[in-house]
Coordinates of C-alpha atoms in Angstrom, one line a residue:
Chain A
M1321 CA 0.0 0.0 0.0
L1322 CA 2.4 2.7 1.2
N1323 CA 6.1 2.1 0.6
V1324 CA 8.7 4.5 1.9
K1325 CA 12.2 3.7 0.9
S1326 CA 15.3 5.2 2.5
L1327 CA 13.8 8.6 2.9
T1328 CA 16.1 11.4 4.0
K1329 CA 15.1 14.9 4.8
I1330 CA 17.6 17.6 5.8
F1331 CA 16.6 21.0 7.0
Y1332 CA 18.8 24.0 6.1
P1333 CA 21.3 21.8 4.2
G1334 CA 24.8 23.3 4.0
S1335 CA 24.2 25.9 6.7
I1336 CA 25.3 26.0 10.3
N1337 CA 21.7 25.0 11.3
E1338 CA 21.7 21.9 9.1
R1339 CA 19.6 19.2 10.7
V1340 CA 18.9 15.7 9.5
A1341 CA 15.2 15.3 10.3
L1342 CA 14.8 11.9 8.6
D1343 CA 17.7 9.6 8.2
R1344 CA 17.1 6.9 5.6
V1345 CA 13.7 5.9 6.9
S1346 CA 12.1 2.9 5.3
L1347 CA 8.5 1.9 6.1
S1348 CA 5.9 -0.3 4.5
L1349 CA 2.2 -0.2 5.3
E1350 CA -0.2 -3.0 4.4
K1351 CA -3.6 -2.0 3.1
G1352 CA -6.0 -1.4 6.0
Q1353 CA -3.3 -1.2 8.6
F1354 CA -3.6 1.4 11.3
T1355 CA -0.2 2.3 12.6
T1356 CA 0.7 4.6 15.4
I1357 CA 3.9 6.6 15.6
I1358 CA 5.5 7.8 18.9
G1359 CA 8.7 9.6 19.6
G1360 CA 10.0 12.7 21.3
N1361 CA 10.2 16.2 20.0
G1362 CA 12.3 16.4 16.9
A1363 CA 12.2 12.6 16.3
G1364 CA 11.0 13.2 12.8
K1365 CA 7.4 11.9 13.1
S1366 CA 5.8 15.0 11.7
T1367 CA 8.4 15.4 9.1
L1368 CA 7.8 11.8 7.9
L1369 CA 4.1 12.5 7.5
K1370 CA 4.8 15.8 5.7
C1371 CA 7.2 14.0 3.3
I1372 CA 4.5 11.3 2.6
A1373 CA 1.9 14.0 2.1
G1374 CA 4.2 16.0 -0.2
I1375 CA 4.3 19.1 1.9
Y1376 CA 8.0 18.6 2.2
Q1377 CA 10.2 17.2 -0.6
A1378 CA 12.7 14.7 0.7
E1379 CA 16.4 15.0 -0.3
E1380 CA 16.7 11.3 -1.0
G1381 CA 14.6 8.2 -1.1
T1382 CA 11.2 7.4 -2.5
V1383 CA 7.5 7.3 -1.5
S1384 CA 5.2 5.0 -3.4
L1385 CA 1.5 4.5 -3.1
N1386 CA 0.0 1.3 -4.4
G1387 CA 3.1 0.7 -6.4
E1388 CA 3.1 4.1 -8.0
E1389 CA 5.9 6.4 -7.1
V1390 CA 4.8 9.8 -5.9
T1391 CA 8.1 11.2 -4.5
R1392 CA 8.2 14.2 -6.8
L1393 CA 4.4 14.9 -6.9
P1394 CA 3.4 18.2 -5.1
D1395 CA 1.0 17.8 -2.1
Y1396 CA -2.1 18.8 -4.0
R1397 CA -1.5 16.1 -6.6
R1398 CA -1.3 13.5 -3.8
A1399 CA -4.4 14.7 -2.1
A1400 CA -6.7 12.5 -4.1
S1401 CA -5.2 9.5 -2.3
I1402 CA -3.8 10.9 0.8
C1403 CA -5.6 13.0 3.4
H1404 CA -4.0 14.8 6.3
V1405 CA -5.4 15.9 9.6
F1406 CA -3.2 18.5 11.3
Q1407 CA -2.5 19.1 14.9
D1408 CA -3.8 22.7 14.8
P1409 CA -7.6 22.6 14.5
M1410 CA -7.3 26.0 12.7
V1411 CA -5.4 24.4 9.8
G1412 CA -7.8 21.7 8.7
T1413 CA -10.8 23.9 7.9
A1414 CA -11.3 27.3 6.3
A1415 CA -12.5 29.6 9.0
S1416 CA -14.5 32.1 7.0
L1417 CA -16.3 29.4 5.0
T1418 CA -19.4 27.7 6.4
V1419 CA -19.6 24.2 7.6
E1420 CA -21.3 23.0 4.4
E1421 CA -18.8 24.9 2.2
N1422 CA -15.9 23.2 4.0
L1423 CA -17.6 19.9 3.4
A1424 CA -18.2 20.7 -0.2
L1425 CA -14.5 21.4 -0.7
A1426 CA -13.7 18.0 0.9
L1427 CA -16.3 16.2 -1.2
R1428 CA -14.3 17.2 -4.3
R1429 CA -10.9 16.3 -2.8
G1430 CA -8.5 15.6 -5.7
D1431 CA -11.1 16.5 -8.4
K1432 CA -10.8 19.3 -10.8
R1433 CA -12.8 22.3 -9.6
R1434 CA -15.4 23.3 -12.2
L1435 CA -17.8 26.1 -12.8
R1436 CA -20.8 24.4 -11.4
W1437 CA -22.6 25.1 -8.1
A1438 CA -20.4 23.9 -5.3
I1439 CA -23.3 22.7 -3.2
A1440 CA -26.5 21.0 -4.5
D1441 CA -29.5 20.2 -2.3
S1442 CA -28.7 16.5 -2.5
N1443 CA -25.2 17.3 -1.0
R1444 CA -26.9 19.1 1.9
V1445 CA -28.9 15.9 2.8
F1446 CA -25.7 13.9 2.6
F1447 CA -23.7 16.4 4.7
Q1448 CA -26.4 16.4 7.4
E1449 CA -26.4 12.6 7.5
R1450 CA -22.7 12.5 8.0
L1451 CA -22.6 15.4 10.5
L1452 CA -25.2 13.5 12.5
S1453 CA -22.7 10.7 13.0
L1454 CA -20.5 13.2 14.9
Q1455 CA -23.2 13.8 17.4
L1456 CA -22.0 17.3 18.0
G1457 CA -25.2 19.0 16.7
L1458 CA -23.3 20.4 13.6
E1459 CA -26.1 19.1 11.3
E1460 CA -28.1 22.1 12.5
R1461 CA -25.3 24.5 11.7
L1462 CA -24.6 23.9 8.0
N1463 CA -24.6 27.6 7.4
S1464 CA -22.4 28.7 10.3
P1465 CA -19.0 30.0 9.5
V1466 CA -16.5 27.5 10.8
K1467 CA -14.7 30.2 12.8
L1468 CA -17.7 30.1 15.2
L1469 CA -17.0 26.5 16.1
S1470 CA -14.8 25.3 19.0
G1471 CA -11.5 23.7 18.4
G1472 CA -12.9 20.3 19.0
Q1473 CA -15.8 20.8 16.7
R1474 CA -13.4 22.0 14.0
Q1475 CA -11.1 19.0 14.4
A1476 CA -14.1 16.7 14.3
L1477 CA -15.2 18.4 11.1
A1478 CA -11.7 18.0 9.7
L1479 CA -11.8 14.3 10.5
L1480 CA -15.2 14.0 8.8
M1481 CA -13.9 15.9 5.8
T1482 CA -11.1 13.4 5.3
T1483 CA -13.5 10.5 5.2
L1484 CA -16.2 12.2 3.0
K1485 CA -14.4 10.8 0.1
E1486 CA -12.5 7.7 1.2
P1487 CA -8.8 8.2 1.0
K1488 CA -6.2 5.4 0.4
L1489 CA -4.1 6.7 3.2
A1490 CA -5.0 8.9 6.2
L1491 CA -2.3 10.8 8.0
L1492 CA -3.2 12.0 11.5
D1493 CA -0.6 14.3 12.9
E1494 CA -1.1 14.6 16.7
H1495 CA -4.6 15.7 15.8
T1496 CA -5.8 15.6 19.4
A1497 CA -2.7 17.2 21.0
S1498 CA -4.0 20.7 21.1
L1499 CA -7.5 19.8 22.5
D1500 CA -8.5 19.6 26.1
P1501 CA -8.6 16.0 27.5
K1502 CA -12.4 15.6 27.2
T1503 CA -12.6 17.0 23.7
A1504 CA -9.5 15.0 22.7
N1505 CA -11.3 11.8 23.8
T1506 CA -14.3 12.7 21.7
V1507 CA -12.2 13.2 18.7
L1508 CA -10.3 10.0 19.4
E1509 CA -13.6 8.1 19.5
L1510 CA -14.5 9.6 16.3
T1511 CA -11.2 8.6 14.8
E1512 CA -11.9 5.0 15.7
K1513 CA -15.4 5.2 14.3
L1514 CA -14.7 7.1 11.1
I1515 CA -11.2 5.9 10.2
E1516 CA -10.0 2.8 12.2
N1517 CA -13.3 0.9 11.9
Q1518 CA -13.6 1.7 8.2
G1519 CA -10.4 -0.1 7.5
I1520 CA -8.6 3.0 6.1
T1521 CA -4.8 2.6 6.0
T1522 CA -3.6 5.1 8.6
L1523 CA -0.5 6.6 10.1
M1524 CA -1.3 8.3 13.3
V1525 CA 1.3 10.4 15.3
T1526 CA 0.6 10.6 19.0
H1527 CA 2.4 11.7 22.1
N1528 CA 0.4 9.4 24.2
M1529 CA 2.1 6.0 24.6
E1530 CA -1.0 4.3 26.0
Q1531 CA -3.0 5.5 23.1
A1532 CA -0.3 4.4 20.7
L1533 CA -0.5 0.9 22.0
K1534 CA -4.3 0.7 22.4
M1535 CA -5.2 1.9 18.9
G1536 CA -4.5 0.2 15.7
H1537 CA -2.4 -2.7 14.7
R1538 CA 1.1 -1.6 14.8
T1539 CA 3.3 0.9 16.7
I1540 CA 6.5 2.6 15.5
M1541 CA 8.8 4.6 17.6
M1542 CA 11.1 7.2 16.1
H1543 CA 14.2 8.8 17.5
E1544 CA 16.5 11.3 15.8
G1545 CA 15.1 10.7 12.4
K1546 CA 15.2 6.9 12.5
I1547 CA 12.7 4.2 13.3
I1548 CA 14.1 2.5 16.4
L1549 CA 11.2 0.3 17.2
D1550 CA 8.5 -1.4 15.1
V1551 CA 6.0 -3.8 16.8
S1552 CA 2.8 -5.4 15.7
G1553 CA 0.8 -8.5 16.2
P1554 CA 1.1 -10.6 19.3
D1555 CA 4.3 -8.9 20.5
R1556 CA 2.4 -5.6 20.6
K1557 CA -0.7 -7.0 22.3
N1558 CA 1.1 -7.7 25.6
L1559 CA 3.2 -4.6 25.5
T1560 CA 2.8 -2.0 28.3
V1561 CA 3.9 1.6 28.5
S1562 CA 6.8 0.7 30.8
D1563 CA 7.9 -2.0 28.3
L1564 CA 7.9 0.7 25.7
V1565 CA 10.1 3.0 27.8
D1566 CA 12.5 0.1 28.4
M1567 CA 12.6 -0.7 24.7
F1568 CA 13.2 2.9 23.9
Y1569 CA 16.2 2.9 26.2
E1570 CA 17.6 -0.2 24.7
A1571 CA 17.1 0.9 21.1
S1572 CA 18.3 4.4 21.4
G1573 CA 20.9 3.9 24.1
E1574 CA 19.6 7.0 25.9
E1575 CA 17.3 7.7 28.8
L1576 CA 13.9 8.6 27.7
Q1577 CA 13.9 12.2 28.9
Q1578 CA 11.1 13.7 27.0
D1579 CA 8.8 14.8 29.8
R1580 CA 6.0 15.1 27.4
L1581 CA 6.1 11.4 26.6
L1582 CA 6.4 10.3 30.2
L1583 CA 3.7 12.7 31.5
A1584 CA 1.4 11.6 28.7
K1585 CA 1.4 8.0 29.9
G1586 CA -1.7 8.4 31.9
R1587 CA -5.2 9.3 30.8
Chain B
M426 CA -24.3 70.4 -4.4
S427 CA -25.8 70.8 -7.8
A428 CA -27.7 67.9 -9.4
V429 CA -25.0 67.7 -12.1
V430 CA -22.3 67.1 -9.5
I431 CA -24.4 64.5 -7.6
H432 CA -25.3 62.6 -10.8
G433 CA -21.7 62.7 -11.9
A434 CA -20.5 61.4 -8.6
I435 CA -23.1 58.5 -8.6
L436 CA -22.4 57.5 -12.2
L437 CA -18.6 57.6 -11.7
G438 CA -19.1 55.7 -8.4
L439 CA -21.0 53.0 -10.3
L440 CA -18.4 52.7 -13.0
Y441 CA -15.6 52.6 -10.5
A442 CA -17.6 50.0 -8.6
I443 CA -16.7 47.6 -11.4
M444 CA -13.0 48.1 -10.5
V445 CA -13.9 47.9 -6.8
L446 CA -15.5 44.5 -7.4
G447 CA -12.1 43.4 -8.7
V448 CA -10.3 44.8 -5.7
F449 CA -12.7 43.1 -3.4
L450 CA -12.0 39.8 -5.1
T451 CA -8.2 40.1 -4.6
F452 CA -8.1 42.1 -1.3
R453 CA -10.9 40.4 0.6
V454 CA -11.4 37.1 -1.1
L455 CA -7.9 36.1 -2.0
N456 CA -6.3 38.2 0.8
Y457 CA -3.9 39.7 -1.7
A458 CA -3.2 43.4 -2.1
D459 CA -2.8 43.6 -5.9
L460 CA -1.2 46.8 -7.3
T461 CA -1.7 45.6 -10.9
V462 CA -4.9 47.6 -10.9
D463 CA -3.0 50.9 -11.3
G464 CA -2.0 49.6 -14.7
S465 CA -4.9 47.5 -15.7
L466 CA -7.5 50.3 -15.3
P467 CA -5.8 52.6 -17.8
L468 CA -5.0 49.5 -19.9
G469 CA -8.8 48.9 -20.3
A470 CA -9.3 52.6 -21.0
A471 CA -6.5 52.7 -23.5
I472 CA -7.4 49.7 -25.6
T473 CA -11.1 50.5 -25.7
A474 CA -10.5 54.2 -26.5
S475 CA -8.0 53.4 -29.3
L476 CA -10.3 50.8 -30.8
I477 CA -13.3 53.1 -30.7
A478 CA -11.2 56.0 -32.1
T479 CA -10.3 53.8 -35.1
G480 CA -13.9 52.9 -35.8
T481 CA -14.4 49.6 -33.9
N482 CA -17.9 48.9 -32.6
P483 CA -17.9 50.3 -29.0
F484 CA -19.4 47.0 -27.5
L485 CA -16.7 45.0 -29.2
A486 CA -14.0 47.5 -28.1
T487 CA -15.3 47.4 -24.5
L488 CA -15.2 43.6 -24.5
V489 CA -11.5 43.6 -25.5
A490 CA -10.6 45.4 -22.2
P491 CA -11.4 42.6 -19.8
L492 CA -9.5 40.2 -21.9
L493 CA -6.3 42.3 -21.7
G494 CA -7.0 42.9 -18.1
A495 CA -7.1 39.2 -17.4
V496 CA -3.7 38.8 -19.1
A497 CA -2.3 41.6 -16.9
G498 CA -3.6 39.7 -13.8
L499 CA -2.2 36.5 -15.2
I500 CA 1.3 38.0 -15.5
T501 CA 1.2 39.3 -11.9
G502 CA -0.1 35.9 -10.8
I503 CA 2.7 34.0 -12.5
L504 CA 5.4 36.4 -11.2
H505 CA 4.1 35.8 -7.7
T506 CA 3.4 32.1 -7.7
K507 CA 6.0 30.7 -10.1
F508 CA 8.8 33.0 -9.2
S509 CA 8.0 33.7 -5.6
I510 CA 8.0 37.5 -6.0
T511 CA 6.1 39.2 -3.2
P512 CA 2.4 40.1 -4.0
L513 CA 3.2 43.9 -3.8
L514 CA 6.2 43.8 -6.0
S515 CA 4.6 41.5 -8.6
G516 CA 1.7 44.0 -8.9
I517 CA 4.1 47.0 -9.1
L518 CA 6.2 45.3 -11.8
T519 CA 3.2 44.6 -13.9
S520 CA 1.7 48.0 -13.5
I521 CA 4.9 49.8 -14.3
G522 CA 5.3 47.7 -17.4
L523 CA 1.8 48.5 -18.4
Y524 CA 2.4 52.2 -18.3
S525 CA 4.7 51.9 -21.4
I526 CA 2.3 49.4 -23.0
N527 CA -0.6 51.8 -22.5
L528 CA 1.4 54.6 -24.1
R529 CA 2.1 52.2 -27.0
I530 CA -1.5 51.2 -27.4
M531 CA -2.6 54.8 -27.5
N532 CA 0.4 56.2 -29.4
S533 CA 0.0 59.3 -27.2
P534 CA -0.6 60.1 -23.5
N535 CA -4.3 60.4 -24.1
I536 CA -7.1 59.8 -26.6
S537 CA -10.2 61.9 -26.9
L538 CA -13.6 60.2 -27.5
L539 CA -15.6 63.4 -27.4
R540 CA -17.1 62.9 -30.9
A541 CA -17.0 59.2 -31.0
T542 CA -20.0 56.9 -30.5
T543 CA -19.8 55.0 -27.2
V544 CA -21.8 52.3 -25.5
Y545 CA -23.7 54.9 -23.7
D546 CA -25.1 56.3 -26.9
Y547 CA -26.8 53.0 -27.6
F548 CA -28.5 53.0 -24.2
S549 CA -30.2 56.4 -24.9
L550 CA -31.3 55.4 -28.4
G551 CA -35.1 55.2 -27.7
G552 CA -35.4 58.9 -27.0
L553 CA -33.9 58.7 -23.5
S554 CA -31.8 61.5 -22.2
A555 CA -28.1 61.0 -22.3
R556 CA -28.0 60.8 -18.5
T557 CA -30.7 58.2 -18.4
G558 CA -28.7 56.2 -20.9
E559 CA -25.6 56.5 -18.8
Y560 CA -27.4 55.3 -15.7
L561 CA -29.0 52.5 -17.7
A562 CA -25.7 51.4 -19.1
A563 CA -23.8 51.6 -15.8
G564 CA -26.7 50.0 -13.9
V565 CA -27.0 47.1 -16.3
V566 CA -23.3 46.4 -16.3
V567 CA -23.0 46.6 -12.5
V568 CA -26.0 44.4 -11.8
I569 CA -24.8 41.8 -14.2
L570 CA -21.3 41.8 -12.8
V571 CA -22.5 41.7 -9.2
L572 CA -24.7 38.6 -10.1
L573 CA -21.8 37.0 -12.0
L574 CA -19.3 37.6 -9.2
Y575 CA -21.8 36.3 -6.6
S576 CA -22.5 33.2 -8.6
F577 CA -18.9 32.6 -9.3
L578 CA -18.0 32.6 -5.6
H579 CA -20.6 29.8 -5.1
T580 CA -19.2 27.5 -7.8
E581 CA -16.6 24.9 -7.1
S582 CA -13.9 27.1 -8.6
G583 CA -15.1 30.1 -6.7
L584 CA -15.2 28.2 -3.4
A585 CA -11.7 27.0 -4.1
V586 CA -10.5 30.6 -4.7
R587 CA -12.2 31.7 -1.4
A588 CA -10.7 28.8 0.5
T589 CA -7.2 29.6 -1.0
G590 CA -7.5 33.2 0.4
D591 CA -8.7 31.7 3.8
N592 CA -6.4 28.7 4.4
E593 CA -3.9 27.7 1.8
I594 CA -2.6 24.7 3.6
M595 CA -6.0 23.3 3.9
M596 CA -6.9 23.9 0.3
R597 CA -3.7 22.2 -0.9
S598 CA -4.5 19.2 1.4
Q599 CA -7.8 19.0 -0.4
G600 CA -6.1 18.6 -3.7
V601 CA -6.3 22.2 -5.1
N602 CA -3.3 23.8 -6.7
T603 CA -3.6 27.1 -4.8
D604 CA -1.1 28.8 -7.2
N605 CA -3.7 28.3 -10.0
M606 CA -6.5 29.7 -7.8
K607 CA -4.5 32.8 -7.1
I608 CA -3.8 33.3 -10.8
L609 CA -7.5 32.7 -11.6
G610 CA -8.5 35.3 -9.0
L611 CA -6.0 37.8 -10.1
S612 CA -7.0 37.4 -13.8
L613 CA -10.7 37.8 -13.0
S614 CA -10.0 40.8 -10.8
N615 CA -8.0 42.6 -13.4
A616 CA -10.5 41.8 -16.1
L617 CA -13.1 43.6 -14.0
V618 CA -10.7 46.5 -13.4
A619 CA -9.9 46.9 -17.1
L620 CA -13.6 46.8 -18.0
S621 CA -14.1 49.5 -15.4
G622 CA -11.4 51.5 -17.2
A623 CA -13.1 51.0 -20.5
M624 CA -16.5 52.2 -19.2
I625 CA -14.9 55.2 -17.4
A626 CA -13.0 56.3 -20.5
Q627 CA -16.2 56.3 -22.6
Y628 CA -18.1 58.1 -19.9
Q629 CA -15.7 60.9 -19.4
G630 CA -14.8 61.1 -23.1
F631 CA -11.1 60.3 -22.9
A632 CA -8.5 57.8 -21.9
D633 CA -5.4 59.1 -20.2
V634 CA -2.2 57.1 -19.4
N635 CA -2.1 58.6 -15.9
M636 CA -5.8 57.8 -15.0
G637 CA -4.8 54.7 -13.1
I638 CA -2.5 56.2 -10.5
G639 CA -3.9 55.5 -7.0
T640 CA -6.6 53.1 -8.3
I641 CA -5.7 50.5 -5.6
I642 CA -6.2 53.1 -2.9
V643 CA -9.6 54.2 -4.3
G644 CA -10.5 50.5 -4.5
L645 CA -9.5 49.8 -0.9
A646 CA -11.3 52.9 0.3
S647 CA -14.5 51.9 -1.4
V648 CA -14.3 48.3 -0.2
I649 CA -13.8 49.5 3.4
I650 CA -16.5 52.2 3.2
G651 CA -18.9 49.5 2.0
E652 CA -18.0 47.2 4.8
V653 CA -18.2 49.9 7.5
L654 CA -21.5 51.3 6.3
F655 CA -23.2 48.1 5.3
G656 CA -21.6 45.5 7.6
V657 CA -23.3 42.5 6.2
K658 CA -22.2 38.9 6.5
S659 CA -23.6 37.2 3.4
I660 CA -21.6 37.0 0.2
L661 CA -24.3 38.8 -1.8
G662 CA -24.5 41.5 0.9
K663 CA -20.7 42.0 0.8
V664 CA -20.6 42.2 -3.0
V665 CA -23.5 44.8 -3.1
A666 CA -21.9 46.7 -0.2
V667 CA -18.8 47.1 -2.3
V668 CA -20.8 48.9 -5.0
F669 CA -22.4 51.2 -2.5
G670 CA -19.0 51.8 -1.0
S671 CA -17.8 53.1 -4.4
V672 CA -20.7 55.4 -4.8
V673 CA -20.5 56.7 -1.3
Y674 CA -16.8 57.4 -1.8
R675 CA -17.4 59.4 -4.9
L676 CA -20.2 61.4 -3.2
A677 CA -18.0 62.0 -0.2
I678 CA -15.2 63.3 -2.5
A679 CA -17.6 65.5 -4.4
L680 CA -18.9 66.8 -1.1
V681 CA -15.6 67.7 0.5
L682 CA -14.4 69.3 -2.7
R683 CA -17.7 71.3 -2.9
L684 CA -17.5 72.4 0.7
G685 CA -14.0 73.7 0.0
F686 CA -12.4 71.6 2.8
I687 CA -9.8 70.4 0.4
E688 CA -8.7 71.3 -3.1
H689 CA -8.3 68.9 -6.0
T690 CA -4.5 68.8 -5.2
D691 CA -5.2 67.3 -1.8
L692 CA -7.5 64.6 -3.0
R693 CA -5.0 61.8 -2.9
L694 CA -3.7 62.8 0.5
F695 CA -7.3 62.8 1.7
T696 CA -8.0 59.4 0.2
A697 CA -4.7 58.0 1.7
L698 CA -5.7 59.3 5.1
L699 CA -9.2 57.9 4.8
V700 CA -7.8 54.4 3.9
T701 CA -5.2 54.6 6.6
L702 CA -7.8 55.5 9.2
A703 CA -10.1 52.7 8.0
L704 CA -7.2 50.2 8.1
I705 CA -6.1 51.1 11.6
A706 CA -9.6 51.6 13.0
P707 CA -10.0 47.9 14.1
E708 CA -6.7 48.1 15.9
L709 CA -7.5 51.5 17.5
S710 CA -10.9 50.3 18.6
K711 CA -9.3 47.2 20.1
K712 CA -7.0 49.3 22.2
F713 CA -9.7 51.7 23.1
Q714 CA -12.0 48.9 24.1
A715 CA -9.3 47.3 26.1
N716 CA -8.6 50.5 27.9
A717 CA -12.3 51.1 28.5
G718 CA -12.4 47.5 29.9
S719 CA -15.4 46.5 27.9
K720 CA -16.0 42.9 27.4
R721 CA -16.3 41.8 23.9
L722 CA -15.3 43.1 20.5
S723 CA -17.7 43.0 17.7
A724 CA -15.7 41.2 15.0

């Protein structure tokens, strides 16, 4: 399904600030596999997602989707197959546009935009149906500008937008990280309902280790631009957070000092 | 104020409103301050005036203007998106270049149309007065363009242009090449601006190479006046407000000139101050409200 080969991304190459964000990362995802990625700040998780989405162009290596190489395609050309939910709820939706207008944009993801009406009455019925599944009351607010919604509502809407037209690959980049715990939980439940249970191939970055082990089929840990741990199947089933911390120590040869990771164990 | 002055101001306001619709499209919808308009307004005037002066049908001559205007917008769009030149500089480069092109088109700094047949003459054919004909022509064109712009903003392409101005990252992640949307918006905008120039030239009876200077400021002033006076939320309301903003601007200018507050020489300074005030007003009111300790801002 997704095949990443020896991907290298260097920021500010040749300058004093040069930083290798991805160091020959290779990764294969099977169709329908839901994979979680954890790692500290600067481990390269987000960069990996952005290289797969085409927001960043990697210096070396290839990205293939269903056997087709997309390494040099710009992000908007990959969007037909790949959808991306960002950490910042403000990024996934257009604030001045209404709920239905945002949905209409997502309904045509990857299509050529034509000179026909963006929203037909039949679309509205469909939008309401799908919004109802969020159980946030948004079906009553089709004509509200999105800027009037809360962060959680906007993120839920962004999730719905990614699934309005089923993608081949979903990239979730810490999409609950900037929400309060309760809202984050709601959005996580929606993630299970709309994405995981629909069998959409997914890469989800999270800073919550427990969540990383609980959700999906496979967990990857990144450190300094490399994948240092990759568990799935029965091995993963019995894994606890403290195992994960130990394994991190073994694999990286360093103490796991990222407070954010340790503190995020609970919840 | 005499009736002649008021009618003149309203008519000029309606004709400039076509340009203001274009500025609205770039400045408010695309969030792009496009200075191309200083060159594309006289471009439309120049090409239409030259064609009419050489005997072309005035309707045909008027229709050529938006085509050339669109090309001007296209050039600015390409400079900005493909070569990463800043929006302001891209617009300035195009409008500076257009100055020479406009001189070439007209073969002189100005062309008189005083004895030529213009589109307005066709609207006063059935025994209507010249002024009625002018109102009719301006009104018909403005209404059609308002409806067209409103409709466009509700098409898939129009929605993509709006989303590009709102949130480029999101629009790209939904599979839209935002560069193309900017180029599309800039082309449409400058097509409107050039059409405005063509209509103005025929109305005032001449095209002048310098008639475009400060167009962007007049456009911004009109957009902002429309928003302040008719603070509506719907897209249709916003587009209509822009037209009223343009008319109110012309009336205000006519009034202050009439009352002798300022002279013609001071007009640009007056407009610049007006726009500056309007642009800093939200910031000032924020500070003022913060000082006054009041609770909420009306966004």
